[in-house]
CSV table of C-alpha atoms in Angstrom, one decimal:
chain,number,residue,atom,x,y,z
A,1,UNK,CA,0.0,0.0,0.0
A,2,UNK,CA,2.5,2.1,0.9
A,3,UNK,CA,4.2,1.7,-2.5
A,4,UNK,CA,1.0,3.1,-4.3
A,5,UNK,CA,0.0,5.9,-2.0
A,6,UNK,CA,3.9,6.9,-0.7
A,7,UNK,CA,5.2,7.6,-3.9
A,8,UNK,CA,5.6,11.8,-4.1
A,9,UNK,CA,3.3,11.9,-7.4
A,10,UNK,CA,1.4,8.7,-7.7
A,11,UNK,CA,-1.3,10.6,-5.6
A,12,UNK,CA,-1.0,14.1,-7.7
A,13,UNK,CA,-1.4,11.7,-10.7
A,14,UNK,CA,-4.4,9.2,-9.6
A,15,UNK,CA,-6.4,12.4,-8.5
A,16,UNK,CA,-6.2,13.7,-11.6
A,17,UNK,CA,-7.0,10.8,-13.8
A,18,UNK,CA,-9.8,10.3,-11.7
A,19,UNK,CA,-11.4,14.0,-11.7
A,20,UNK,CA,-10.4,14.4,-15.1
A,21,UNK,CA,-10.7,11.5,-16.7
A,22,UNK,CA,-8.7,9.9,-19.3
A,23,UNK,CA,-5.8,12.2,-20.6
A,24,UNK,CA,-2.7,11.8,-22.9
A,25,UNK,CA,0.4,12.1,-22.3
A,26,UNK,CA,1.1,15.5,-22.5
A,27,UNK,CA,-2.2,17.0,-21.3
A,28,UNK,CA,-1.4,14.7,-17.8
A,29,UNK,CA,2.3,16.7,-17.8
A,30,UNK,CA,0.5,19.7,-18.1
A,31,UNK,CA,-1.9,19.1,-15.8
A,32,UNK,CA,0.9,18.5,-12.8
A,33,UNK,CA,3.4,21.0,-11.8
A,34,UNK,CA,7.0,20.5,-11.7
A,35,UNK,CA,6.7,16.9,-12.7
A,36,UNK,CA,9.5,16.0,-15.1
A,37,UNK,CA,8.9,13.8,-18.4
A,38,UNK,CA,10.9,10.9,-16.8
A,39,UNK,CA,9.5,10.9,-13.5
A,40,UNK,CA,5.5,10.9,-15.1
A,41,UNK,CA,6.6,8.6,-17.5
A,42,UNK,CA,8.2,5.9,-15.0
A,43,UNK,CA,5.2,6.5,-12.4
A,44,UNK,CA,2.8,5.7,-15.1
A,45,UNK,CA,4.5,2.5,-16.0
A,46,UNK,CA,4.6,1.9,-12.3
A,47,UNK,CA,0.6,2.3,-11.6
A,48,UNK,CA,-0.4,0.1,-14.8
A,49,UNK,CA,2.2,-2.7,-14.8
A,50,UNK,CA,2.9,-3.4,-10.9
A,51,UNK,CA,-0.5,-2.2,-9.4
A,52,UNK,CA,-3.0,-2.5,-12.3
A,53,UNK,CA,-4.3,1.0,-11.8
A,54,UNK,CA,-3.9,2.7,-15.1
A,55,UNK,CA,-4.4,1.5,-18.0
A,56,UNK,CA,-2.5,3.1,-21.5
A,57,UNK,CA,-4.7,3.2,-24.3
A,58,UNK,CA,-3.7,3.4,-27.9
A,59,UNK,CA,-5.9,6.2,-29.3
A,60,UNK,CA,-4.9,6.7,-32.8
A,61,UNK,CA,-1.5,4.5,-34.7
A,62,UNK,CA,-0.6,7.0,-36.9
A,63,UNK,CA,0.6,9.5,-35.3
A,64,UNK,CA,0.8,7.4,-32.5
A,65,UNK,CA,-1.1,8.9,-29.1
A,66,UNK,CA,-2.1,7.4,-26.0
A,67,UNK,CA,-3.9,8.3,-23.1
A,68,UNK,CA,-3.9,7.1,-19.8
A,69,UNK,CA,-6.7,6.2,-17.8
A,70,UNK,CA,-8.3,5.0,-14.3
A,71,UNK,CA,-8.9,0.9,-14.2
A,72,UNK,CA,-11.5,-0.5,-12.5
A,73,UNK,CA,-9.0,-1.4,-9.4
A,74,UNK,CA,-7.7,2.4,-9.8
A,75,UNK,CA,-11.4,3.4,-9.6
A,76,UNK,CA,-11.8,1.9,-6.5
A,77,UNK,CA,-9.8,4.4,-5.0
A,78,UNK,CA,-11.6,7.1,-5.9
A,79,UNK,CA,-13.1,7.5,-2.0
A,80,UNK,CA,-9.5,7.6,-0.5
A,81,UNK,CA,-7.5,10.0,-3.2
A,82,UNK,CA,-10.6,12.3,-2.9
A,83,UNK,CA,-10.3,12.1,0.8
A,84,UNK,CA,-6.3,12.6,1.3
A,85,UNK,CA,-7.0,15.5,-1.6
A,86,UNK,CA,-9.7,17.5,0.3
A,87,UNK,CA,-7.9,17.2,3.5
A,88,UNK,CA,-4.8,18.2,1.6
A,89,UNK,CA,-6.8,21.3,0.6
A,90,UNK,CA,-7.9,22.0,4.0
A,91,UNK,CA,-4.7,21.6,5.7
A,92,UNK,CA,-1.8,21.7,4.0
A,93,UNK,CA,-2.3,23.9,1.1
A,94,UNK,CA,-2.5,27.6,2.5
A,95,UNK,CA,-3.3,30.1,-0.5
C-alpha cells in the first residue's frame, strides 16, 4: 500500500486521472506542476504494470497517441484519493 500511495506523485497523478478523466500524455504533464517527463513517464508505467491502476490506451497509430486512464482497481480508490485531496486542501495547502 505504501508503495502506491507513498510515492511523491502517484497521488498528484491518480487524482487527476480520476477527476479528469482519461488524458494523454502531454495534457497529464501539463496538468501537474513540476513533474518532469521521466518521473511521469516511470510513475505511469509503475501504476499500470505493478499495481493494475492505469491503463494506456492506444488512441490513434498513426501519429501514434495514447492516453492514460483509471482501471477498475484504480477506480476503486476514488473515495480515499478524494479524501487525502480535500484534506490536503484544507490543511496543507494555505493560499
Amino acid at each position: 500500500m505504501a508503495d502506491v500511495l507513498g510515492r511523491k506523485w502517484h497521488l498528484v497523478i491518480l487524482h487527476e486521472l480520476l477527476t479528469e478523466g482519461a488524458m494523454g500524455f502531454g495534457e497529464l504533464k501539463g496538468e501537474i506542476d513540476h513533474i518532469s517527463s521521466k518521473v511521469l513517464s516511470d510513475s505511469l508505467d509503475r501504476l499500470e504494470t505493478e499495481h493494475d491502476l492505469v491503463e494506456r490506451r492506444i488512441v490513434s497509430e498513426k501519429p501514434v497517441r495514447v492516453e492514460y486512464a483509471m482501471t477498475d482497481r484504480g477506480r476503486d480508490l476514488a473515495p480515499i484519493v478524494t479524501r487525502i485531496h480535500e484534506w490536503g486542501v484544507e490543511h496543507v495547502v494555505r493560499e
